[in-house]
Every structure is written in C-alpha cells, then in structure tokens.
PDB file of C-alpha atoms in Angstrom:
ATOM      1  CA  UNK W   1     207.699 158.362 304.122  1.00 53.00           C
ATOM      2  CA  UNK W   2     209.550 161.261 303.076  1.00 51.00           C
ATOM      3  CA  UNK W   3     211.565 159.228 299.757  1.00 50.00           C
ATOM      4  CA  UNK W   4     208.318 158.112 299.088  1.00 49.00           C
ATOM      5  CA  UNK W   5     206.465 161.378 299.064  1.00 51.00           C
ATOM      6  CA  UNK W   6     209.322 163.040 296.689  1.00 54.00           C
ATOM      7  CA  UNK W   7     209.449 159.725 294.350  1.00 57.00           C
ATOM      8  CA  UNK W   8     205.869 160.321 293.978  1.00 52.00           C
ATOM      9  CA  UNK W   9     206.205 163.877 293.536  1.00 54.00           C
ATOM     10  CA  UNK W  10     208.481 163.009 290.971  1.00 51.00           C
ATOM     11  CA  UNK W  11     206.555 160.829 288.941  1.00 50.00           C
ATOM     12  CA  UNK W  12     203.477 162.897 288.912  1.00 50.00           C
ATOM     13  CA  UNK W  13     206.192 165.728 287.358  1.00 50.00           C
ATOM     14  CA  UNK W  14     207.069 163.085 284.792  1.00 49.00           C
ATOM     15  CA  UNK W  15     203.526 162.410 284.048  1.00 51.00           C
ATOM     16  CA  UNK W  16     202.331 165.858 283.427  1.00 48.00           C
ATOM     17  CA  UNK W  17     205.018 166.328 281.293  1.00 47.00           C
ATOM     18  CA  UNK W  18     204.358 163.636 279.161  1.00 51.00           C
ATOM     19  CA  UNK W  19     200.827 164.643 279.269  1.00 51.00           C
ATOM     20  CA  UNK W  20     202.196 168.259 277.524  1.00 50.00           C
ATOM     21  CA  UNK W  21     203.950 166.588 275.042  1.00 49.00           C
ATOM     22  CA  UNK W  22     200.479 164.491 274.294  1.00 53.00           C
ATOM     23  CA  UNK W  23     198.583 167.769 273.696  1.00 49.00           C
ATOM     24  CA  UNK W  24     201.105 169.322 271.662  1.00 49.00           C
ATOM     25  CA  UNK W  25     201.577 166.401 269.456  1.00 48.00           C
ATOM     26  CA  UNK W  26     197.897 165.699 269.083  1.00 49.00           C
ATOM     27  CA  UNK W  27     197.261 169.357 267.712  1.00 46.00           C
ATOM     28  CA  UNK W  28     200.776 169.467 265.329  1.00 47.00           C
ATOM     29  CA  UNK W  29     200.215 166.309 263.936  1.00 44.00           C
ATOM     30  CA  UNK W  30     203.080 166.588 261.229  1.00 43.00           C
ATOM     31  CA  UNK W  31     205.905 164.038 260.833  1.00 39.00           C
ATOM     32  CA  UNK W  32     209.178 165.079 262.316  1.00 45.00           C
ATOM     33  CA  UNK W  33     208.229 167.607 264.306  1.00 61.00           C
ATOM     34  CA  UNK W  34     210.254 167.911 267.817  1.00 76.00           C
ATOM     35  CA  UNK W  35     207.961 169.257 270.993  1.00 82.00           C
ATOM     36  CA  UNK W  36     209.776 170.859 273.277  1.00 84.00           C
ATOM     37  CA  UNK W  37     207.980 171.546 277.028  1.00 89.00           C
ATOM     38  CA  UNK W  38     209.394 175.618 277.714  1.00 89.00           C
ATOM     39  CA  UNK W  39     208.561 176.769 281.884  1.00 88.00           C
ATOM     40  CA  UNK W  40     208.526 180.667 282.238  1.00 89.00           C
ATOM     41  CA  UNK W  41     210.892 182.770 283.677  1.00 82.00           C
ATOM     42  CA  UNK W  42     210.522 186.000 285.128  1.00 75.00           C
ATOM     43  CA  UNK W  43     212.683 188.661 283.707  1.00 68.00           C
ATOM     44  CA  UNK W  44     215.280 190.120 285.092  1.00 63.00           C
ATOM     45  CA  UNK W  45     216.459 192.525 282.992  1.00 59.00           C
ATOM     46  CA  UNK W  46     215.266 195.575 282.329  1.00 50.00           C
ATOM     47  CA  UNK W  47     218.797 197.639 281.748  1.00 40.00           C
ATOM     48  CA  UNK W  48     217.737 200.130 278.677  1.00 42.00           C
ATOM     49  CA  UNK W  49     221.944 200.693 278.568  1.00 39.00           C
ATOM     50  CA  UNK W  50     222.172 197.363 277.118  1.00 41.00           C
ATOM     51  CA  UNK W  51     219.636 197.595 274.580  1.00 46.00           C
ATOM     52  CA  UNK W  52     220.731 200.967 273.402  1.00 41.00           C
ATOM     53  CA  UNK W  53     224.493 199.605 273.011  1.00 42.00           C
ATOM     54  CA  UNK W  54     222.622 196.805 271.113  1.00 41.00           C
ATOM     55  CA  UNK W  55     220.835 199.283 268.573  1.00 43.00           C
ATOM     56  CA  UNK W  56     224.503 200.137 267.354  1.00 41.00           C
ATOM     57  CA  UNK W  57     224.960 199.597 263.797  1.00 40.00           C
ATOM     58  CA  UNK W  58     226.280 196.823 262.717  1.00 40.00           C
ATOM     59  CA  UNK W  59     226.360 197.546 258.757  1.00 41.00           C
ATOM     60  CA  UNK W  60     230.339 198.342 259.078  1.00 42.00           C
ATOM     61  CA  UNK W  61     230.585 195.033 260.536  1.00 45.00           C
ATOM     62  CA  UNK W  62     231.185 196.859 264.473  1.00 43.00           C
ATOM     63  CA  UNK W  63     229.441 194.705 266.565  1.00 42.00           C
ATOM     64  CA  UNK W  64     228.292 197.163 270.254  1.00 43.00           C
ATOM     65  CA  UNK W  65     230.856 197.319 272.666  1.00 41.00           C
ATOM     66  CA  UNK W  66     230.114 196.314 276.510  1.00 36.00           C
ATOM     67  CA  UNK W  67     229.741 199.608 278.704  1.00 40.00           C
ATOM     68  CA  UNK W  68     230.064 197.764 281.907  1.00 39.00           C
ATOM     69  CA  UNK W  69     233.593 199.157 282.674  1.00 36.00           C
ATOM     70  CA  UNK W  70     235.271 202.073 282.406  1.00 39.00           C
ATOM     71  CA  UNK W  71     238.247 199.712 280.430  1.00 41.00           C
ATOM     72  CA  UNK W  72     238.214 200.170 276.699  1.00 44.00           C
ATOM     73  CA  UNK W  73     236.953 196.960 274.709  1.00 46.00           C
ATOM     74  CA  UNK W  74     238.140 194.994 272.278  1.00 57.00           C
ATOM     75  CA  UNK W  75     235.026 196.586 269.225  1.00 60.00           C
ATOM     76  CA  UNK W  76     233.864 192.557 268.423  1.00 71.00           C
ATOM     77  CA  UNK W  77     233.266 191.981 271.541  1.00 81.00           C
ATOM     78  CA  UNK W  78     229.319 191.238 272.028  1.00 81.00           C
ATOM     79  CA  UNK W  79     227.598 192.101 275.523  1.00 84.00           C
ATOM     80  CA  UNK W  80     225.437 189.042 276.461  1.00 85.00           C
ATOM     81  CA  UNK W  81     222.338 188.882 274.535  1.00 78.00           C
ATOM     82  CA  UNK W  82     220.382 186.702 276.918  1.00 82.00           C
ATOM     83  CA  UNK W  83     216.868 188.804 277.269  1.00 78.00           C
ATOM     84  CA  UNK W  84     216.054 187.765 280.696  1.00 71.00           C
ATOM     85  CA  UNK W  85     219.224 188.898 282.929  1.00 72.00           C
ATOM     86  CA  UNK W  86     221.456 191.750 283.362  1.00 77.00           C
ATOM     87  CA  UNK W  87     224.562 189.567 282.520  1.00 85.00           C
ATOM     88  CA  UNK W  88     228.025 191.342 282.175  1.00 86.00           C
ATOM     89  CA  UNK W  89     229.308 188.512 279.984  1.00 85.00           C
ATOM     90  CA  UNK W  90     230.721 189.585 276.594  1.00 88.00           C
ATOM     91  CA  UNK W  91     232.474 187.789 274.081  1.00 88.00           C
ATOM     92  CA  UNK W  92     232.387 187.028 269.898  1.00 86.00           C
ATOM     93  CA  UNK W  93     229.392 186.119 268.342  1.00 87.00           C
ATOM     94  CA  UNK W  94     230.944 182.260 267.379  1.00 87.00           C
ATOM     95  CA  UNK W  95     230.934 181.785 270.986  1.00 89.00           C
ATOM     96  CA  UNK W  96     227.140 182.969 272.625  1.00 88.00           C
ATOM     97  CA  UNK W  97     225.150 180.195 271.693  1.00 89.00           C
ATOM     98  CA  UNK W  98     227.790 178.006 274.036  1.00 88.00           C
ATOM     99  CA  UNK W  99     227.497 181.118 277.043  1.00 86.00           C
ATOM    100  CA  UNK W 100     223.773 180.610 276.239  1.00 88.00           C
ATOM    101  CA  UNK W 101     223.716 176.779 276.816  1.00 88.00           C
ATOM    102  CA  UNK W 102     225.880 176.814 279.465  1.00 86.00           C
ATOM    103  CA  UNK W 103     225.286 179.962 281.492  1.00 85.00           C
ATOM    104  CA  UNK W 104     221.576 180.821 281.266  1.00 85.00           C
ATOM    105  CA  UNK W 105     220.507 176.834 280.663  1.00 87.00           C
ATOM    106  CA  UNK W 106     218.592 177.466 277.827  1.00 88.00           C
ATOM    107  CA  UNK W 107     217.460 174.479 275.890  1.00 86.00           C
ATOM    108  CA  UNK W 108     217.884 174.037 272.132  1.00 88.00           C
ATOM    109  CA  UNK W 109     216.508 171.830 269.661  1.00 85.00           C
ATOM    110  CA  UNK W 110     217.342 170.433 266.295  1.00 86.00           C
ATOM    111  CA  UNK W 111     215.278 170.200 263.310  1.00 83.00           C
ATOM    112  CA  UNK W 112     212.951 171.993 260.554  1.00 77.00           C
ATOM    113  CA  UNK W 113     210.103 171.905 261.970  1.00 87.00           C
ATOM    114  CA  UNK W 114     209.487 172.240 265.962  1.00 91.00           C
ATOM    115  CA  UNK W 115     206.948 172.886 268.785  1.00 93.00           C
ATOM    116  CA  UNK W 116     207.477 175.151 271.147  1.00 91.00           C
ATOM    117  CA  UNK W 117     205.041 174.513 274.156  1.00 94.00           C
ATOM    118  CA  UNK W 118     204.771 177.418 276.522  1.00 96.00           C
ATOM    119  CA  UNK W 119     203.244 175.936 280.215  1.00 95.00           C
ATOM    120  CA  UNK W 120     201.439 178.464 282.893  1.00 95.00           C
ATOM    121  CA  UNK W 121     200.274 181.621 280.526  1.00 94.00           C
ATOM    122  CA  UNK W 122     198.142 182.655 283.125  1.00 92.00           C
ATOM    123  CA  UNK W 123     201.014 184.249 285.166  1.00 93.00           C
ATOM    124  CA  UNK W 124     201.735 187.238 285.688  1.00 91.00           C
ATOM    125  CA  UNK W 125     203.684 189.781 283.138  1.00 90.00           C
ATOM    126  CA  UNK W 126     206.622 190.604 282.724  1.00 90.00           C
ATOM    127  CA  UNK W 127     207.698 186.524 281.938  1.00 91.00           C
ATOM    128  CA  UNK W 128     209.164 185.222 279.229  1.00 92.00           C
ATOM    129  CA  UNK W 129     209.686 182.015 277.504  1.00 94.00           C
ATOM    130  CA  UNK W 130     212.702 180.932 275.526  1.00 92.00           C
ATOM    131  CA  UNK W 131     214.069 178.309 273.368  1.00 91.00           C
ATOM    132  CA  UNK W 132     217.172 177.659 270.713  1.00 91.00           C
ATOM    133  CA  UNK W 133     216.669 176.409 267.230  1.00 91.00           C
ATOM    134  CA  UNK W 134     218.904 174.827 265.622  1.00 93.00           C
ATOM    135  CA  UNK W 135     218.491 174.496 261.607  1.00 92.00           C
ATOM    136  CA  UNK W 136     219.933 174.789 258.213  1.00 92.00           C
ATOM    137  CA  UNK W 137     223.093 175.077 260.301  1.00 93.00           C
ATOM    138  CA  UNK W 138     222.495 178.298 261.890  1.00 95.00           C
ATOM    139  CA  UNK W 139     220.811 178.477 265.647  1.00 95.00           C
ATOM    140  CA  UNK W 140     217.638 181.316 266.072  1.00 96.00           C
ATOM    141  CA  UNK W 141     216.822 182.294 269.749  1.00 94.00           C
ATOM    142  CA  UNK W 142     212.291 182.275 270.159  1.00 93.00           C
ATOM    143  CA  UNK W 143     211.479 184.348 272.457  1.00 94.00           C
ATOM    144  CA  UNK W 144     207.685 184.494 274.110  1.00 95.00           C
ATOM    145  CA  UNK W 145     207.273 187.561 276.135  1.00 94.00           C
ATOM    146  CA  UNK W 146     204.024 188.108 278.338  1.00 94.00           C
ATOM    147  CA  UNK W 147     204.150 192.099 278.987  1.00 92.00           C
ATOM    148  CA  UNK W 148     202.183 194.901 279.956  1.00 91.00           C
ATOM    149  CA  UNK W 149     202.637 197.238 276.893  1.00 81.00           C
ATOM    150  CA  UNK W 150     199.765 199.319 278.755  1.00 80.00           C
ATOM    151  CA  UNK W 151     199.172 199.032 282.604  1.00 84.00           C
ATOM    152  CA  UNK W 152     196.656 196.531 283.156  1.00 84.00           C
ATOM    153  CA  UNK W 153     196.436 194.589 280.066  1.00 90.00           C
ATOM    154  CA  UNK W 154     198.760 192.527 279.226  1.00 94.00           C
ATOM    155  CA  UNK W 155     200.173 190.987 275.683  1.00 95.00           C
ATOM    156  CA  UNK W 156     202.068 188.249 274.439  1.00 96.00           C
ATOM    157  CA  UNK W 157     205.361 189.196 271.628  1.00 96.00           C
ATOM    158  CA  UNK W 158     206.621 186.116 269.792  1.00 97.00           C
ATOM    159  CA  UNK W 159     210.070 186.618 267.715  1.00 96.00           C
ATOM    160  CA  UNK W 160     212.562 185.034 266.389  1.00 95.00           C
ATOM    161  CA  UNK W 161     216.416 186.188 266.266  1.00 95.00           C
ATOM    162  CA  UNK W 162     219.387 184.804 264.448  1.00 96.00           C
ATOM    163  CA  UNK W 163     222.376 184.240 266.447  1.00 94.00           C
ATOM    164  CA  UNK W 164     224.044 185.745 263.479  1.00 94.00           C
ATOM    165  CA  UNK W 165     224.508 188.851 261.544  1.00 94.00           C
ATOM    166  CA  UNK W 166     222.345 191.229 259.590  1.00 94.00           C
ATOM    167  CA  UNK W 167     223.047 190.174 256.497  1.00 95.00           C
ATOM    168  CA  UNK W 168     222.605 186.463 257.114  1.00 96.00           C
ATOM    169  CA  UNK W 169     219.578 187.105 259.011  1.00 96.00           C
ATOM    170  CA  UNK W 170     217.860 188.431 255.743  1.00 96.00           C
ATOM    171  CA  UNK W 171     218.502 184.839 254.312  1.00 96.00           C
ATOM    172  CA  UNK W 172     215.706 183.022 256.012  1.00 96.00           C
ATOM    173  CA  UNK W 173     212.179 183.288 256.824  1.00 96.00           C
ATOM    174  CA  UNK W 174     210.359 181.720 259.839  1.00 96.00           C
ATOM    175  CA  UNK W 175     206.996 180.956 260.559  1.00 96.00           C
ATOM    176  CA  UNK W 176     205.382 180.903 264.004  1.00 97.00           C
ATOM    177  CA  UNK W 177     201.780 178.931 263.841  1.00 96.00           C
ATOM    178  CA  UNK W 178     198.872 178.163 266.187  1.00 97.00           C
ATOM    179  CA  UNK W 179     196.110 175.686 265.808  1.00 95.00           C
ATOM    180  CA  UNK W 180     193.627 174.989 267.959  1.00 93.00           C
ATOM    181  CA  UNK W 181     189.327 174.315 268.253  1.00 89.00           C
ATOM    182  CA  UNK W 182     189.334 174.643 263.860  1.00 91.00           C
ATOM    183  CA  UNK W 183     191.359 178.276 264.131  1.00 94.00           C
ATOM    184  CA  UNK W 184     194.609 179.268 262.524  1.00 96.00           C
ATOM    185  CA  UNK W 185     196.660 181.821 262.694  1.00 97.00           C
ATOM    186  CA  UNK W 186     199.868 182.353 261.238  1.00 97.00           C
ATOM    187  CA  UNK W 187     202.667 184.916 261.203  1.00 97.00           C
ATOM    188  CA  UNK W 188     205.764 184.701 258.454  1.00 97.00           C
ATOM    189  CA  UNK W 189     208.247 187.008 258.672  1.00 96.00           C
ATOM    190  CA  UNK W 190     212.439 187.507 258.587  1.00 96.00           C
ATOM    191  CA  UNK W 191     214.558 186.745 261.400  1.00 96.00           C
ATOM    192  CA  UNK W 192     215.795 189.670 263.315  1.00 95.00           C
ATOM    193  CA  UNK W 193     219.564 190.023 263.790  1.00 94.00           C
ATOM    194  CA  UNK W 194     220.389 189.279 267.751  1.00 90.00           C
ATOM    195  CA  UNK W 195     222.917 191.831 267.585  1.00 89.00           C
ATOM    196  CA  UNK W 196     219.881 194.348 267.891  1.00 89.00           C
ATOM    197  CA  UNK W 197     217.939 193.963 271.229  1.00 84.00           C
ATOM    198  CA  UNK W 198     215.247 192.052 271.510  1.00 88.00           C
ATOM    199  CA  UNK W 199     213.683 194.408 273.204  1.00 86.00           C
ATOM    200  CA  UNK W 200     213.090 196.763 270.700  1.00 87.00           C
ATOM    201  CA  UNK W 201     212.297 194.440 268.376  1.00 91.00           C
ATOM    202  CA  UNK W 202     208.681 194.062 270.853  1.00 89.00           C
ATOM    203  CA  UNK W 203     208.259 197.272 271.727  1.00 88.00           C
ATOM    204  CA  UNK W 204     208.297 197.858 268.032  1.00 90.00           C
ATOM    205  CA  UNK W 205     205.663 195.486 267.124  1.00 90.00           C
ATOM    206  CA  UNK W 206     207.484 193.975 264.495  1.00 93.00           C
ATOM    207  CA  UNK W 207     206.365 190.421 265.700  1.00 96.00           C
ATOM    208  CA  UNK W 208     203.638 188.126 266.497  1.00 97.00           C
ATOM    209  CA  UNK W 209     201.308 189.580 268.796  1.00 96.00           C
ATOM    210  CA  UNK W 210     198.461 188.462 270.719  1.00 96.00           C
ATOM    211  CA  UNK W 211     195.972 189.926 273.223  1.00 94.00           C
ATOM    212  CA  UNK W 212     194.985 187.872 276.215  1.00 93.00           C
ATOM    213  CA  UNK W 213     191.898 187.105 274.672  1.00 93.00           C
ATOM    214  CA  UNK W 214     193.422 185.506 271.531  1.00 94.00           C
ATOM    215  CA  UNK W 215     195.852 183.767 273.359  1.00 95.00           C
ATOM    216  CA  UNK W 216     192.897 182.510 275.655  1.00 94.00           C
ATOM    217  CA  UNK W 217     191.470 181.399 272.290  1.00 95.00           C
ATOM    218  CA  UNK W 218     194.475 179.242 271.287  1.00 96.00           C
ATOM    219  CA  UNK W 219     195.698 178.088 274.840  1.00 95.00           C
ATOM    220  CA  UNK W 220     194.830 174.780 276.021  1.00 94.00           C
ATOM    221  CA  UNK W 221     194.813 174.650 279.953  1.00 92.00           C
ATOM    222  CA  UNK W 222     197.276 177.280 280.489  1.00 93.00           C
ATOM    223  CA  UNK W 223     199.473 176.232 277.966  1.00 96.00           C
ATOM    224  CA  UNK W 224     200.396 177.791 274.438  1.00 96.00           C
ATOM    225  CA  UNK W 225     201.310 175.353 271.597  1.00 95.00           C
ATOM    226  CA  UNK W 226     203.398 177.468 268.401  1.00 95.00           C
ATOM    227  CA  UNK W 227     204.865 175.527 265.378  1.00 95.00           C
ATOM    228  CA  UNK W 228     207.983 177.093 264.349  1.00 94.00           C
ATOM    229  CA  UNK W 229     209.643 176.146 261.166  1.00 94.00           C
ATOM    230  CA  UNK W 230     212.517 177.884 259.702  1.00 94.00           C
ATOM    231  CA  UNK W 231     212.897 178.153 255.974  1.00 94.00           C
ATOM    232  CA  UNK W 232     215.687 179.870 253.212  1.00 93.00           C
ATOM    233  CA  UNK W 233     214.504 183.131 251.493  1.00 80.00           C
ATOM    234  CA  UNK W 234     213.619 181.944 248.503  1.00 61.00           C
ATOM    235  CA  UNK W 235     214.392 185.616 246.795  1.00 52.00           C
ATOM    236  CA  UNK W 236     217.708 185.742 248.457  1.00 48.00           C
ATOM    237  CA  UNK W 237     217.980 181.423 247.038  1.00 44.00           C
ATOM    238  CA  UNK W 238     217.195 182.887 243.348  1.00 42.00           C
ATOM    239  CA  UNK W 239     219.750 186.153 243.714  1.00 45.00           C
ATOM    240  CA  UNK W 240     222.381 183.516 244.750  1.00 47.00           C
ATOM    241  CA  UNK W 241     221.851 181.760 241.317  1.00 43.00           C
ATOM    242  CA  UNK W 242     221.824 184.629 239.420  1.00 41.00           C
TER     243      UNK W 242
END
C-alpha cells in the first residue's frame, strides 16, 4: 500500500508538471522556445560582506577577493556568486558556472529564446527563483526575487547577469516578457556583470519590477510565465565593423 501510495504520488508530480509546461507553452506560442518549470527557494543569504566585496571594481580587470579568511588571496579569485547561500567557495570566473551546476543544482538551458516558469508566487518573501541561460556561447544567471522592499508589501525583481565581465556584458541585450488575458509587458535592457552583486543590482531598481498586483495580473494559478531571449547589441555589432 505504501509503493503504491508514493508511485501515485509520483505520477500526480509528473502530471502537474506537464500540466505547467502546457500553460506556458499555450501562452508563448513561438517556435523553439524551451520551457523550463523553476520551484522557489528561500534565501539564505543575506551577508552584506559579500556584496560589498562584489561592488569592487572590476575596470582594472581585479576581480573582489574572498574575505572569508584571514589568508591573503590569490586577486582573480571570485567569491561564489550564487544569490541564495552564504557559500565560502571561490575560484576563477571560467570555472562558476560548473560550481553553479554542480554545487547549488541550478538548472540551465540552451537556446535563444526560453521560458522561464516560476511555480507558487503566492509564498512568502524573501524567495527567489533561478535559472542558467545558455546562448550565443556565453551563460546569463535570471534571477526572480519576491522581497519586501517595504515591510508588508512585497515585490517581485527580475534580472539578468552575465557570467562574464563588464565589458562583455555591455555586448548583449535581453528581454524579459509577460503575456497573459490580451496584456503585455516588456522590459529590454543590458545584462549586468555577475561580478557585481546581485543584490544591489535590486535594491537599485535597475530591473524588472512588479507589484503584487501586477504580478497577480500576469500569474496564472500561482505561477509566473517570462519569455527571456537574449540578443547582441546591435551598437556594440556596428562599432565592431567599423
């Protein structure tokens, strides 16, 4: 009785999610496009030493050094960029998309054009929701964050960071979309660097934000459906000609 209860159990997981990937694919309709199902996680980090070694500059090429220990670092070394734990990982920048995958489990997808479906909005904040994306040979961490920016009334921050530098950051342009019940809303912007913290990058606005009512407006039974599609900078494509 007890196989039989978890087999069922199982299937009826299996079920709803094929049901999510229905509802996402019924409202992007577009050829190609890759849905990926994202669960929330509560955060776990909320260090403000990591985000202000994070805020270093990196114009000199000095990527932030780790001020876990008291040891002196090699000055490329990169503290772990994952926004949901207080990790004490560090290492190059060629090789945190692999501590990504294999340490914090976070899923990544290939392709222009993707949907990233966020499941159970409705709980509480701080959670977050995060995805890779690999394209044009470069992989972008999305990060949803549901967040009390004032007590009692929570928002939603949607950004997108380069696993990358700067400089190659200012190369592309992504697009986070939302469709749903004839309404559209769209926000275009360039990638943020993820050698600056991602939490700055929300508590500076500079990102798609949405009230709880909007996001009410645009949810479809406590889930969140957002088109992401990753593009080249077309100005930085024509200064490469020249």
């Amino acid at each position: 009785m007890l196989f039989f209860t978890q087999c069922f159990g199982a299937v009826l997981d299996l079920i709803h999610l094929r049901f999510q990937h229905y509802k996402a694919k019924r409202v992007f309709s577009a050829a190609g496009q890759l849905v990926c199902v994202v669960n929330p996680t509560h955060s776990l980090k909320y260090a403000p030493t990591l985000c202000a070694a994070a805020q270093v500059s990196t114009e000199q090429g000095i990527l932030p050094p780790c001020h876990h220990h008291e040891a002196v670092h090699d000055p490329q070394l990169l503290p772990c960029t994952c926004p949901l734990f207080s990790c004490a990982w560090e290492g190059h920048l060629e090789v945190v998309v692999s501590h990504l995958r294999q340490t914090h489990r976070i899923n990544i997808l290939q392709g222009a054009e993707i949907v990233f479906l966020a499941t159970d909005m409705h709980l509480p904040a701080p959670t977050d929701w995060i995805i890779m994306h690999s394209c044009l040979g470069h992989q972008f961490l999305l990060v949803l964050r549901k967040q009390e920016k004032y007590e009692g009334h929570p928002q939603f921050f949607a950004t997108m960071m380069l696993i990358g530098t700067p400089t190659q950051a200012n190369n592309f342009t992504y697009r986070l979309e939302l469709n749903r019940n004839q309404r559209h809303l769209k926000w275009e912007a360039t990638p943020r660097s993820i050698l600056e913290c991602v939490d700055s990058v929300i508590s500076d606005g500079d990102c798609l934000v949405l009230n709880t009512s909007l996001a009410q407006l645009f949810s479809d039974n406590g889930s969140l459906a957002i088109g992401i599609a990753i593009t080249t900078s077309k100005v930085h494509s024509s200064e490469d000609e020249m």
